[in-house]
Structures are given as C-alpha cells and as structure tokens.
Amino acid sequence: MATTTADPLLEAEGITVRFGGLTALNGVSLAVAPGTVVGLIGPNGAGKTTLFNVVSGVVHPQQGRILWKGAPLGDHRPHHLAKRRIARTFQGLNLFPGMTVLDNVIVGADRLASGTMPEMLTGLGRYQRDERRLRERAMAALEEFGIADAARALPGTLPYGVQKQVALARAVVADPQLLLLDEPASGLSGAEITALGKRIREFSEQMGVLLVEHHMDLVMEICDHIVVLNFGEVISAGTPAEIQADPAVTKAYLGADTEEGPDA
Ligand SMILES: Nc1ncnc2c1ncn2[C@@H]1O[C@H](COP(=O)(O)OP(=O)(O)O)[C@@H](O)[C@H]1O
Ligand SMILES: [Mg+2]
C-alpha cells in the first residue's frame, strides 16, 4: 500500500453546494495525496459527481474551498484543469462521436502542445511538430491500452468496454498528477473490471486518484482510503476495513431509495 505521509495534491475543505432548495453537498472535506487511490462512495444522489464538478471548476460551491498543492484555487474553471494537470473521466463516456478514437485521445494530449495560436491557425512552425508529436503520443497510449487497432474507428462502432478504455486513455495521455474517475467500471464485465483495477493501481504509482465507483469489490480492493457520502454529507471515512465494519455505511446503503444499490 502506498504511503499517506506525502502532502496532499488536492484538498476539498467544507464544500457546500446548493441547487435551489436542494443541498447536494454539505460541508464535505477530503484530501488526495500522490501515490494513493481515494474512493468516494455513497448511494445514488449522494453528491459524488457534484464533488467532481466542484473539483473540475464546473460547479462553484456556496461555501468551502479547493486547494491544489496547498494553495486555494480562486477562479477555478474547467479550462484550467489541463494546465494544473488534473484529468477526469465522466459518468458515461463523453467521447466525441464524430471523431476517431485516435482524435479523441489527441484532444486529451492537447496540454502538451507548444505552438502559438497563429502557428496553429496556419498549420505551420511548431504546430506541425506538435501535431505529429501529439499523434504519436496518443497512438502510444492506445497501444499501451491494447486498443491500437481501433485508432481509426468511430467510438460508437466499438464495444462498450473498448469505449471506456478510450475515455481512460484520453484522461491519462497528458500525464496528469490527479485523475478523477467517475464510475469507470460501470457497464464492464467481471474480467474487464479486474483489469481496470490493476490499471488504476498502476496509475496511482504516477498520480493521485479519486475514484467514484459502485462496484464495492473493486473499491475495497484498490482504495487506500474511502470517503462515504450520504445525502451530501460525509458519514464515514477510513480504510476499506474500517468502512466495511462501520454500521453507518451499511445502514445508508440499505436505507437508500435506489434501484441500483451498491453493486449495480
Ligand atoms: N446541475 C444540477 N442541478 C440541480 N440538481 C442537481 C444538479 N446536479 C446534481 N443535482 C442533484 O444533486 C444531488 C447529487 O447529485 P450527484 O452529485 O449527481 O449524485 P451522485 O453522483 O452521488 O449520484 C442529486 O439530488 C441531484 O439530483
Ligand atoms: Mg454520479
């Protein structure tokens, strides 16, 4: 297991988000250190994706703050994420359906481009070199994921499991320091989930990972630390063993008004 003594990359402090009369998050705090996988679990509607949206700068909290490497993020917007080296995947796929698999992954590598806007517009100078370099890098990522054969395909023509791999490749191609994964195992087969777990552990050697996931076996197996949300509040936090032994967690899942349940 990875050490937890390193300074956190990401800290959420007392995050409160209201949508009209609904409190989606109520004073939620958590931290992710490099080299660790932190699980964020809880019944449907608990606020997990909303927390990702706050970290991503998509949703701005009414209270609380996000710290990145110890410094508060003031005006935090989605387009700042790549430069800060934070990457995310989305619940569902969120791939560009009209772009090839390779181009989808190149979008994720864009942070690495060095060309200026005029160079990009004229397709000259550094842009040409960038274009080639990003293409090579994206292709290498596809090879690493074992899906290079799918490079020229449109995502919609591929099996769901392969599309999930493409989304993952797009997220990690630019070497993020923090990776946010929103239900990466949903829709995958048992064998695919096992492979995914191994891959996430490998990622965590290079970066911090915040994982939202309903598959409890996977969460318990690969997380160093778990935070449990229910109705927007942290009801438990600790190691997998501590979470499994906490009656408040069982109660939240059993009492949850959800068709999916924790293993869906
Ligand atoms: N943009 C939004 N506008 C209004 N309500 C929202 C919005 N996003 C999420 N919610 C509500 O906030 C609560 C938490 O949602 P979400 O973060 O998606 O939960 P989870 O990911 O844990 O299933 C839910 O009640 C959801 O309906
Ligand atoms: Mg969600």
PDB file of C-alpha atoms and ligand atoms in Angstrom:
ATOM      1  CA  MET A   1       0.000   0.000   0.000  1.00  0.00           C
ATOM      2  CA  ALA A   2       1.151   3.496  -0.798  1.00  0.00           C
ATOM      3  CA  THR A   3       2.320   5.840   1.897  1.00  0.00           C
ATOM      4  CA  THR A   4      -0.112   8.501   3.089  1.00  0.00           C
ATOM      5  CA  THR A   5       2.512  10.819   4.546  1.00  0.00           C
ATOM      6  CA  ALA A   6       3.015  12.862   1.349  1.00  0.00           C
ATOM      7  CA  ASP A   7       1.446  16.326   1.234  1.00  0.00           C
ATOM      8  CA  PRO A   8      -1.934  16.197  -0.441  1.00  0.00           C
ATOM      9  CA  LEU A   9      -2.306  17.279  -4.054  1.00  0.00           C
ATOM     10  CA  LEU A  10      -5.957  18.035  -3.648  1.00  0.00           C
ATOM     11  CA  GLU A  11      -7.883  19.185  -0.617  1.00  0.00           C
ATOM     12  CA  ALA A  12     -11.584  19.925  -0.518  1.00  0.00           C
ATOM     13  CA  GLU A  13     -12.461  21.914   2.594  1.00  0.00           C
ATOM     14  CA  GLY A  14     -16.006  22.275   3.834  1.00  0.00           C
ATOM     15  CA  ILE A  15     -17.612  22.213   0.390  1.00  0.00           C
ATOM     16  CA  THR A  16     -21.284  23.133   0.343  1.00  0.00           C
ATOM     17  CA  VAL A  17     -23.281  23.169  -2.902  1.00  0.00           C
ATOM     18  CA  ARG A  18     -26.963  24.008  -3.165  1.00  0.00           C
ATOM     19  CA  PHE A  19     -29.090  23.649  -6.267  1.00  0.00           C
ATOM     20  CA  GLY A  20     -32.097  25.792  -5.418  1.00  0.00           C
ATOM     21  CA  GLY A  21     -33.580  24.241  -2.299  1.00  0.00           C
ATOM     22  CA  LEU A  22     -31.544  21.050  -2.594  1.00  0.00           C
ATOM     23  CA  THR A  23     -28.290  20.748  -0.652  1.00  0.00           C
ATOM     24  CA  ALA A  24     -26.187  18.440  -2.834  1.00  0.00           C
ATOM     25  CA  LEU A  25     -23.071  18.770  -0.652  1.00  0.00           C
ATOM     26  CA  ASN A  26     -22.962  19.929   2.942  1.00  0.00           C
ATOM     27  CA  GLY A  27     -19.543  20.787   4.374  1.00  0.00           C
ATOM     28  CA  VAL A  28     -17.672  17.984   2.602  1.00  0.00           C
ATOM     29  CA  SER A  29     -13.908  17.678   3.129  1.00  0.00           C
ATOM     30  CA  LEU A  30     -11.469  15.181   1.685  1.00  0.00           C
ATOM     31  CA  ALA A  31      -7.865  15.011   0.519  1.00  0.00           C
ATOM     32  CA  VAL A  32      -5.953  13.061  -2.096  1.00  0.00           C
ATOM     33  CA  ALA A  33      -2.189  12.531  -1.787  1.00  0.00           C
ATOM     34  CA  PRO A  34       0.082  11.480  -4.640  1.00  0.00           C
ATOM     35  CA  GLY A  35       0.511   7.750  -4.934  1.00  0.00           C
ATOM     36  CA  THR A  36      -2.851   6.965  -3.380  1.00  0.00           C
ATOM     37  CA  VAL A  37      -6.296   5.902  -4.537  1.00  0.00           C
ATOM     38  CA  VAL A  38      -9.111   7.568  -2.606  1.00  0.00           C
ATOM     39  CA  GLY A  39     -12.587   6.125  -3.067  1.00  0.00           C
ATOM     40  CA  LEU A  40     -15.695   8.301  -2.935  1.00  0.00           C
ATOM     41  CA  ILE A  41     -18.763   6.152  -2.485  1.00  0.00           C
ATOM     42  CA  GLY A  42     -22.381   6.525  -1.493  1.00  0.00           C
ATOM     43  CA  PRO A  43     -25.889   5.840  -2.762  1.00  0.00           C
ATOM     44  CA  ASN A  44     -27.254   7.477  -5.911  1.00  0.00           C
ATOM     45  CA  GLY A  45     -27.803  11.180  -5.444  1.00  0.00           C
ATOM     46  CA  ALA A  46     -25.314  11.365  -2.558  1.00  0.00           C
ATOM     47  CA  GLY A  47     -23.340  14.142  -4.289  1.00  0.00           C
ATOM     48  CA  LYS A  48     -20.332  12.267  -5.710  1.00  0.00           C
ATOM     49  CA  THR A  49     -20.494  13.686  -9.228  1.00  0.00           C
ATOM     50  CA  THR A  50     -21.218  17.142  -7.815  1.00  0.00           C
ATOM     51  CA  LEU A  51     -17.960  16.975  -5.870  1.00  0.00           C
ATOM     52  CA  PHE A  52     -16.132  16.038  -9.090  1.00  0.00           C
ATOM     53  CA  ASN A  53     -17.794  19.001 -10.763  1.00  0.00           C
ATOM     54  CA  VAL A  54     -16.559  21.309  -7.996  1.00  0.00           C
ATOM     55  CA  VAL A  55     -13.010  19.970  -8.307  1.00  0.00           C
ATOM     56  CA  SER A  56     -13.308  20.400 -12.087  1.00  0.00           C
ATOM     57  CA  GLY A  57     -14.473  24.022 -11.820  1.00  0.00           C
ATOM     58  CA  VAL A  58     -17.827  23.215 -13.443  1.00  0.00           C
ATOM     59  CA  VAL A  59     -19.831  23.867 -10.267  1.00  0.00           C
ATOM     60  CA  HIS A  60     -18.870  26.660  -7.865  1.00  0.00           C
ATOM     61  CA  PRO A  61     -19.591  25.959  -4.209  1.00  0.00           C
ATOM     62  CA  GLN A  62     -21.549  28.324  -1.964  1.00  0.00           C
ATOM     63  CA  GLN A  63     -19.114  27.541   0.833  1.00  0.00           C
ATOM     64  CA  GLY A  64     -15.718  25.928   1.190  1.00  0.00           C
ATOM     65  CA  ARG A  65     -12.644  25.880  -0.989  1.00  0.00           C
ATOM     66  CA  ILE A  66     -10.475  23.633  -3.099  1.00  0.00           C
ATOM     67  CA  LEU A  67      -6.730  23.625  -2.514  1.00  0.00           C
ATOM     68  CA  TRP A  68      -4.324  22.393  -5.154  1.00  0.00           C
ATOM     69  CA  LYS A  69      -0.854  21.631  -3.747  1.00  0.00           C
ATOM     70  CA  GLY A  70      -1.686  23.675  -0.678  1.00  0.00           C
ATOM     71  CA  ALA A  71      -2.874  26.816  -2.462  1.00  0.00           C
ATOM     72  CA  PRO A  72      -6.553  27.735  -2.732  1.00  0.00           C
ATOM     73  CA  LEU A  73      -7.975  27.726  -6.251  1.00  0.00           C
ATOM     74  CA  GLY A  74      -9.702  31.064  -6.674  1.00  0.00           C
ATOM     75  CA  ASP A  75     -11.276  31.453 -10.069  1.00  0.00           C
ATOM     76  CA  HIS A  76     -11.340  27.801 -10.991  1.00  0.00           C
ATOM     77  CA  ARG A  77     -12.654  26.905 -14.442  1.00  0.00           C
ATOM     78  CA  PRO A  78     -12.729  23.683 -16.462  1.00  0.00           C
ATOM     79  CA  HIS A  79     -10.227  25.041 -18.992  1.00  0.00           C
ATOM     80  CA  HIS A  80      -7.653  25.474 -16.188  1.00  0.00           C
ATOM     81  CA  LEU A  81      -7.672  21.768 -15.417  1.00  0.00           C
ATOM     82  CA  ALA A  82      -5.219  20.555 -18.042  1.00  0.00           C
ATOM     83  CA  LYS A  83      -2.557  23.140 -17.121  1.00  0.00           C
ATOM     84  CA  ARG A  84      -2.954  22.151 -13.474  1.00  0.00           C
ATOM     85  CA  ARG A  85      -2.553  18.561 -14.586  1.00  0.00           C
ATOM     86  CA  ILE A  86      -5.912  17.380 -13.349  1.00  0.00           C
ATOM     87  CA  ALA A  87      -7.755  14.945 -15.626  1.00  0.00           C
ATOM     88  CA  ARG A  88     -11.162  13.354 -15.323  1.00  0.00           C
ATOM     89  CA  THR A  89     -13.408  10.813 -16.910  1.00  0.00           C
ATOM     90  CA  PHE A  90     -17.158  11.229 -16.932  1.00  0.00           C
ATOM     91  CA  GLN A  91     -20.019   9.116 -15.728  1.00  0.00           C
ATOM     92  CA  GLY A  92     -20.960   7.526 -19.057  1.00  0.00           C
ATOM     93  CA  LEU A  93     -18.476   8.005 -21.879  1.00  0.00           C
ATOM     94  CA  ASN A  94     -18.461  11.589 -23.099  1.00  0.00           C
ATOM     95  CA  LEU A  95     -16.414  10.712 -26.179  1.00  0.00           C
ATOM     96  CA  PHE A  96     -16.792  12.839 -29.316  1.00  0.00           C
ATOM     97  CA  PRO A  97     -18.932  10.575 -31.522  1.00  0.00           C
ATOM     98  CA  GLY A  98     -17.879  12.172 -34.825  1.00  0.00           C
ATOM     99  CA  MET A  99     -14.141  11.899 -34.139  1.00  0.00           C
ATOM    100  CA  THR A 100     -11.984   8.813 -34.489  1.00  0.00           C
ATOM    101  CA  VAL A 101     -10.647   7.072 -31.405  1.00  0.00           C
ATOM    102  CA  LEU A 102      -7.191   8.491 -32.124  1.00  0.00           C
ATOM    103  CA  ASP A 103      -8.506  12.059 -32.436  1.00  0.00           C
ATOM    104  CA  ASN A 104     -10.474  11.642 -29.206  1.00  0.00           C
ATOM    105  CA  VAL A 105      -7.234  10.766 -27.418  1.00  0.00           C
ATOM    106  CA  ILE A 106      -5.316  13.592 -29.138  1.00  0.00           C
ATOM    107  CA  VAL A 107      -7.803  16.013 -27.555  1.00  0.00           C
ATOM    108  CA  GLY A 108      -6.602  14.770 -24.181  1.00  0.00           C
ATOM    109  CA  ALA A 109      -2.963  15.319 -25.154  1.00  0.00           C
ATOM    110  CA  ASP A 110      -3.528  18.940 -26.130  1.00  0.00           C
ATOM    111  CA  ARG A 111      -1.890  20.340 -22.975  1.00  0.00           C
ATOM    112  CA  LEU A 112       1.435  19.195 -24.385  1.00  0.00           C
ATOM    113  CA  ALA A 113       1.167  21.384 -27.473  1.00  0.00           C
ATOM    114  CA  SER A 114       3.675  24.237 -27.549  1.00  0.00           C
ATOM    115  CA  GLY A 115       2.666  26.072 -30.715  1.00  0.00           C
ATOM    116  CA  THR A 116       1.225  29.587 -30.607  1.00  0.00           C
ATOM    117  CA  MET A 117      -2.262  30.372 -31.870  1.00  0.00           C
ATOM    118  CA  PRO A 118      -1.000  31.856 -35.219  1.00  0.00           C
ATOM    119  CA  GLU A 119       1.136  28.772 -35.769  1.00  0.00           C
ATOM    120  CA  MET A 120      -1.859  26.623 -35.034  1.00  0.00           C
ATOM    121  CA  LEU A 121      -4.117  28.585 -37.387  1.00  0.00           C
ATOM    122  CA  THR A 122      -1.639  28.497 -40.242  1.00  0.00           C
ATOM    123  CA  GLY A 123      -0.678  24.917 -39.547  1.00  0.00           C
ATOM    124  CA  LEU A 124       2.970  25.944 -39.669  1.00  0.00           C
ATOM    125  CA  GLY A 125       6.011  26.026 -37.428  1.00  0.00           C
ATOM    126  CA  ARG A 126       5.780  24.335 -34.092  1.00  0.00           C
ATOM    127  CA  TYR A 127       2.196  23.380 -34.812  1.00  0.00           C
ATOM    128  CA  GLN A 128       3.283  20.829 -37.391  1.00  0.00           C
ATOM    129  CA  ARG A 129       5.741  19.283 -34.975  1.00  0.00           C
ATOM    130  CA  ASP A 130       3.170  19.371 -32.178  1.00  0.00           C
ATOM    131  CA  GLU A 131       0.601  17.699 -34.344  1.00  0.00           C
ATOM    132  CA  ARG A 132       2.984  14.859 -35.131  1.00  0.00           C
ATOM    133  CA  ARG A 133       4.162  14.543 -31.542  1.00  0.00           C
ATOM    134  CA  LEU A 134       0.630  14.504 -30.095  1.00  0.00           C
ATOM    135  CA  ARG A 135      -0.436  11.937 -32.661  1.00  0.00           C
ATOM    136  CA  GLU A 136       2.498   9.702 -31.728  1.00  0.00           C
ATOM    137  CA  ARG A 137       1.819  10.127 -28.059  1.00  0.00           C
ATOM    138  CA  ALA A 138      -1.885   9.324 -28.448  1.00  0.00           C
ATOM    139  CA  MET A 139      -1.034   6.293 -30.578  1.00  0.00           C
ATOM    140  CA  ALA A 140       1.392   5.077 -27.908  1.00  0.00           C
ATOM    141  CA  ALA A 141      -1.381   5.418 -25.311  1.00  0.00           C
ATOM    142  CA  LEU A 142      -3.723   3.339 -27.463  1.00  0.00           C
ATOM    143  CA  GLU A 143      -1.026   0.704 -27.809  1.00  0.00           C
ATOM    144  CA  GLU A 144      -0.494   0.660 -24.067  1.00  0.00           C
ATOM    145  CA  PHE A 145      -4.201   0.079 -23.598  1.00  0.00           C
ATOM    146  CA  GLY A 146      -4.157  -2.680 -26.203  1.00  0.00           C
ATOM    147  CA  ILE A 147      -6.642  -0.867 -28.460  1.00  0.00           C
ATOM    148  CA  ALA A 148      -4.373   0.448 -31.231  1.00  0.00           C
ATOM    149  CA  ASP A 149      -6.435  -1.489 -33.789  1.00  0.00           C
ATOM    150  CA  ALA A 150      -9.355   0.799 -33.012  1.00  0.00           C
ATOM    151  CA  ALA A 151      -7.437   4.038 -33.741  1.00  0.00           C
ATOM    152  CA  ARG A 152      -9.329   4.905 -36.938  1.00  0.00           C
ATOM    153  CA  ALA A 153     -12.740   3.715 -35.768  1.00  0.00           C
ATOM    154  CA  LEU A 154     -15.542   5.961 -34.565  1.00  0.00           C
ATOM    155  CA  PRO A 155     -16.235   5.250 -30.883  1.00  0.00           C
ATOM    156  CA  GLY A 156     -19.877   4.279 -31.451  1.00  0.00           C
ATOM    157  CA  THR A 157     -18.862   1.315 -33.609  1.00  0.00           C
ATOM    158  CA  LEU A 158     -16.855  -0.296 -30.782  1.00  0.00           C
ATOM    159  CA  PRO A 159     -17.885  -2.472 -27.823  1.00  0.00           C
ATOM    160  CA  TYR A 160     -18.683  -0.501 -24.670  1.00  0.00           C
ATOM    161  CA  GLY A 161     -15.655  -1.870 -22.824  1.00  0.00           C
ATOM    162  CA  VAL A 162     -13.327  -0.591 -25.547  1.00  0.00           C
ATOM    163  CA  GLN A 163     -15.011   2.827 -25.487  1.00  0.00           C
ATOM    164  CA  LYS A 164     -14.396   3.018 -21.745  1.00  0.00           C
ATOM    165  CA  GLN A 165     -10.726   2.287 -22.426  1.00  0.00           C
ATOM    166  CA  VAL A 166     -10.615   5.130 -24.935  1.00  0.00           C
ATOM    167  CA  ALA A 167     -12.055   7.513 -22.330  1.00  0.00           C
ATOM    168  CA  LEU A 168      -9.403   6.358 -19.874  1.00  0.00           C
ATOM    169  CA  ALA A 169      -6.608   6.723 -22.433  1.00  0.00           C
ATOM    170  CA  ARG A 170      -7.790  10.262 -23.208  1.00  0.00           C
ATOM    171  CA  ALA A 171      -7.656  11.122 -19.496  1.00  0.00           C
ATOM    172  CA  VAL A 172      -4.136   9.852 -18.829  1.00  0.00           C
ATOM    173  CA  VAL A 173      -2.395  10.641 -22.129  1.00  0.00           C
ATOM    174  CA  ALA A 174      -1.102  14.008 -20.869  1.00  0.00           C
ATOM    175  CA  ASP A 175       0.358  12.611 -17.635  1.00  0.00           C
ATOM    176  CA  PRO A 176      -1.991  14.103 -15.062  1.00  0.00           C
ATOM    177  CA  GLN A 177      -0.967  14.428 -11.415  1.00  0.00           C
ATOM    178  CA  LEU A 178      -4.539  13.889 -10.286  1.00  0.00           C
ATOM    179  CA  LEU A 179      -7.023  11.615 -12.008  1.00  0.00           C
ATOM    180  CA  LEU A 180     -10.747  11.782 -11.244  1.00  0.00           C
ATOM    181  CA  LEU A 181     -12.629   8.665 -12.300  1.00  0.00           C
ATOM    182  CA  ASP A 182     -16.446   8.750 -12.242  1.00  0.00           C
ATOM    183  CA  GLU A 183     -17.764   5.169 -12.291  1.00  0.00           C
ATOM    184  CA  PRO A 184     -15.086   3.727 -14.593  1.00  0.00           C
ATOM    185  CA  ALA A 185     -16.313   0.147 -14.042  1.00  0.00           C
ATOM    186  CA  SER A 186     -19.955   0.720 -14.912  1.00  0.00           C
ATOM    187  CA  GLY A 187     -21.048  -1.448 -17.811  1.00  0.00           C
ATOM    188  CA  LEU A 188     -17.875  -3.568 -17.767  1.00  0.00           C
ATOM    189  CA  SER A 189     -17.655  -7.349 -17.437  1.00  0.00           C
ATOM    190  CA  GLY A 190     -16.082  -9.021 -14.419  1.00  0.00           C
ATOM    191  CA  ALA A 191     -12.819  -9.679 -16.284  1.00  0.00           C
ATOM    192  CA  GLU A 192     -12.718  -6.098 -17.551  1.00  0.00           C
ATOM    193  CA  ILE A 193     -13.241  -4.799 -14.008  1.00  0.00           C
ATOM    194  CA  THR A 194     -10.351  -6.895 -12.710  1.00  0.00           C
ATOM    195  CA  ALA A 195      -8.084  -5.499 -15.456  1.00  0.00           C
ATOM    196  CA  LEU A 196      -9.309  -1.976 -14.713  1.00  0.00           C
ATOM    197  CA  GLY A 197      -8.463  -2.342 -11.034  1.00  0.00           C
ATOM    198  CA  LYS A 198      -4.944  -3.380 -11.879  1.00  0.00           C
ATOM    199  CA  ARG A 199      -4.583  -0.442 -14.231  1.00  0.00           C
ATOM    200  CA  ILE A 200      -5.861   2.068 -11.668  1.00  0.00           C
ATOM    201  CA  ARG A 201      -3.308   0.775  -9.149  1.00  0.00           C
ATOM    202  CA  GLU A 202      -0.610   1.258 -11.812  1.00  0.00           C
ATOM    203  CA  PHE A 203      -1.819   4.795 -12.492  1.00  0.00           C
ATOM    204  CA  SER A 204      -1.571   5.545  -8.779  1.00  0.00           C
ATOM    205  CA  GLU A 205       2.180   5.000  -8.887  1.00  0.00           C
ATOM    206  CA  GLN A 206       2.382   8.150 -11.035  1.00  0.00           C
ATOM    207  CA  MET A 207      -0.536  10.216  -9.719  1.00  0.00           C
ATOM    208  CA  GLY A 208      -3.237  10.622  -7.117  1.00  0.00           C
ATOM    209  CA  VAL A 209      -6.576   9.019  -7.996  1.00  0.00           C
ATOM    210  CA  LEU A 210     -10.045   9.958  -6.767  1.00  0.00           C
ATOM    211  CA  LEU A 211     -12.431   7.149  -7.641  1.00  0.00           C
ATOM    212  CA  VAL A 212     -16.217   7.234  -7.648  1.00  0.00           C
ATOM    213  CA  GLU A 213     -17.463   3.691  -8.062  1.00  0.00           C
ATOM    214  CA  HIS A 214     -20.436   1.480  -7.217  1.00  0.00           C
ATOM    215  CA  HIS A 215     -18.620  -1.833  -7.539  1.00  0.00           C
ATOM    216  CA  MET A 216     -17.734  -2.431  -3.917  1.00  0.00           C
ATOM    217  CA  ASP A 217     -15.349  -5.324  -4.560  1.00  0.00           C
ATOM    218  CA  LEU A 218     -13.239  -3.077  -6.746  1.00  0.00           C
ATOM    219  CA  VAL A 219     -13.374  -0.150  -4.314  1.00  0.00           C
ATOM    220  CA  MET A 220     -12.396  -2.286  -1.329  1.00  0.00           C
ATOM    221  CA  GLU A 221      -9.591  -3.930  -3.268  1.00  0.00           C
ATOM    222  CA  ILE A 222      -7.817  -0.905  -4.714  1.00  0.00           C
ATOM    223  CA  CYS A 223      -8.509   2.074  -2.430  1.00  0.00           C
ATOM    224  CA  ASP A 224      -6.109   3.255   0.277  1.00  0.00           C
ATOM    225  CA  HIS A 225      -8.761   5.443   1.832  1.00  0.00           C
ATOM    226  CA  ILE A 226     -12.527   5.714   1.365  1.00  0.00           C
ATOM    227  CA  VAL A 227     -14.936   8.579   1.973  1.00  0.00           C
ATOM    228  CA  VAL A 228     -18.637   7.742   2.215  1.00  0.00           C
ATOM    229  CA  LEU A 229     -21.249  10.322   1.279  1.00  0.00           C
ATOM    230  CA  ASN A 230     -24.949  10.151   2.024  1.00  0.00           C
ATOM    231  CA  PHE A 231     -27.336  12.977   1.195  1.00  0.00           C
ATOM    232  CA  GLY A 232     -24.386  15.303   0.655  1.00  0.00           C
ATOM    233  CA  GLU A 233     -22.669  14.618   3.960  1.00  0.00           C
ATOM    234  CA  VAL A 234     -19.616  12.562   4.868  1.00  0.00           C
ATOM    235  CA  ILE A 235     -20.973   9.781   7.071  1.00  0.00           C
ATOM    236  CA  SER A 236     -17.793   7.735   7.290  1.00  0.00           C
ATOM    237  CA  ALA A 237     -14.140   7.824   6.202  1.00  0.00           C
ATOM    238  CA  GLY A 238     -11.274   5.402   6.681  1.00  0.00           C
ATOM    239  CA  THR A 239      -9.508   2.355   5.312  1.00  0.00           C
ATOM    240  CA  PRO A 240     -11.525  -0.257   3.397  1.00  0.00           C
ATOM    241  CA  ALA A 241     -11.591  -2.442   6.522  1.00  0.00           C
ATOM    242  CA  GLU A 242     -12.869   0.434   8.655  1.00  0.00           C
ATOM    243  CA  ILE A 243     -15.568   1.308   6.135  1.00  0.00           C
ATOM    244  CA  GLN A 244     -16.731  -2.285   5.863  1.00  0.00           C
ATOM    245  CA  ALA A 245     -17.029  -2.527   9.639  1.00  0.00           C
ATOM    246  CA  ASP A 246     -18.952   0.743  10.012  1.00  0.00           C
ATOM    247  CA  PRO A 247     -22.675   0.150  10.662  1.00  0.00           C
ATOM    248  CA  ALA A 248     -23.495   3.694   9.465  1.00  0.00           C
ATOM    249  CA  VAL A 249     -22.312   2.721   5.981  1.00  0.00           C
ATOM    250  CA  THR A 250     -24.409  -0.432   5.778  1.00  0.00           C
ATOM    251  CA  LYS A 251     -27.410   1.487   7.040  1.00  0.00           C
ATOM    252  CA  ALA A 252     -27.001   4.217   4.414  1.00  0.00           C
ATOM    253  CA  TYR A 253     -26.930   1.649   1.615  1.00  0.00           C
ATOM    254  CA  LEU A 254     -29.764  -0.474   2.940  1.00  0.00           C
ATOM    255  CA  GLY A 255     -31.915   2.547   3.635  1.00  0.00           C
ATOM    256  CA  ALA A 256     -31.157   4.161   0.296  1.00  0.00           C
ATOM    257  CA  ASP A 257     -34.079   4.642  -2.023  1.00  0.00           C
ATOM    258  CA  THR A 258     -32.295   3.392  -5.116  1.00  0.00           C
ATOM    259  CA  GLU A 259     -32.875   0.737  -7.709  1.00  0.00           C
ATOM    260  CA  GLU A 260     -29.176   0.292  -8.314  1.00  0.00           C
ATOM    261  CA  GLY A 261     -27.853  -0.491  -4.877  1.00  0.00           C
ATOM    262  CA  PRO A 262     -24.161  -0.524  -4.073  1.00  0.00           C
ATOM    263  CA  ASP A 263     -23.263  -3.202  -6.577  1.00  0.00           C
ATOM    264  CA  ALA A 264     -25.105  -2.005  -9.644  1.00  0.00           C
TER     265      ALA A 264
HETATM  266  N1  LIG B   1     -26.921  20.724 -12.039  1.00  0.00           N
HETATM  267  C1  LIG B   1     -27.790  20.299 -11.121  1.00  0.00           C
HETATM  268  N2  LIG B   1     -28.931  20.977 -10.879  1.00  0.00           N
HETATM  269  C2  LIG B   1     -29.810  20.575  -9.944  1.00  0.00           C
HETATM  270  N3  LIG B   1     -29.637  19.480  -9.164  1.00  0.00           N
HETATM  271  C3  LIG B   1     -28.524  18.765  -9.350  1.00  0.00           C
HETATM  272  C4  LIG B   1     -27.542  19.129 -10.341  1.00  0.00           C
HETATM  273  N4  LIG B   1     -26.535  18.225 -10.295  1.00  0.00           N
HETATM  274  C5  LIG B   1     -26.868  17.339  -9.342  1.00  0.00           C
HETATM  275  N5  LIG B   1     -28.050  17.655  -8.779  1.00  0.00           N
HETATM  276  C6  LIG B   1     -28.718  16.960  -7.674  1.00  0.00           C
HETATM  277  O1  LIG B   1     -27.753  16.889  -6.619  1.00  0.00           O
HETATM  278  C7  LIG B   1     -27.827  15.639  -5.962  1.00  0.00           C
HETATM  279  C8  LIG B   1     -26.485  14.944  -6.056  1.00  0.00           C
HETATM  280  O2  LIG B   1     -26.295  14.511  -7.404  1.00  0.00           O
HETATM  281  P1  LIG B   1     -24.969  13.799  -7.896  1.00  0.00           P
HETATM  282  O3  LIG B   1     -23.806  14.593  -7.440  1.00  0.00           O
HETATM  283  O4  LIG B   1     -25.111  13.558  -9.349  1.00  0.00           O
HETATM  284  O5  LIG B   1     -25.040  12.429  -7.098  1.00  0.00           O
HETATM  285  P2  LIG B   1     -24.223  11.059  -7.298  1.00  0.00           P
HETATM  286  O6  LIG B   1     -23.166  11.293  -8.323  1.00  0.00           O
HETATM  287  O7  LIG B   1     -23.700  10.721  -5.947  1.00  0.00           O
HETATM  288  O8  LIG B   1     -25.242  10.046  -7.745  1.00  0.00           O
HETATM  289  C9  LIG B   1     -28.961  14.857  -6.610  1.00  0.00           C
HETATM  290  O9  LIG B   1     -30.128  15.052  -5.858  1.00  0.00           O
HETATM  291  C10 LIG B   1     -29.052  15.508  -7.973  1.00  0.00           C
HETATM  292  O10 LIG B   1     -30.348  15.386  -8.500  1.00  0.00           O
HETATM  293 MG    MG B   2     -22.767  10.378 -10.136  1.00  0.00          MG
END
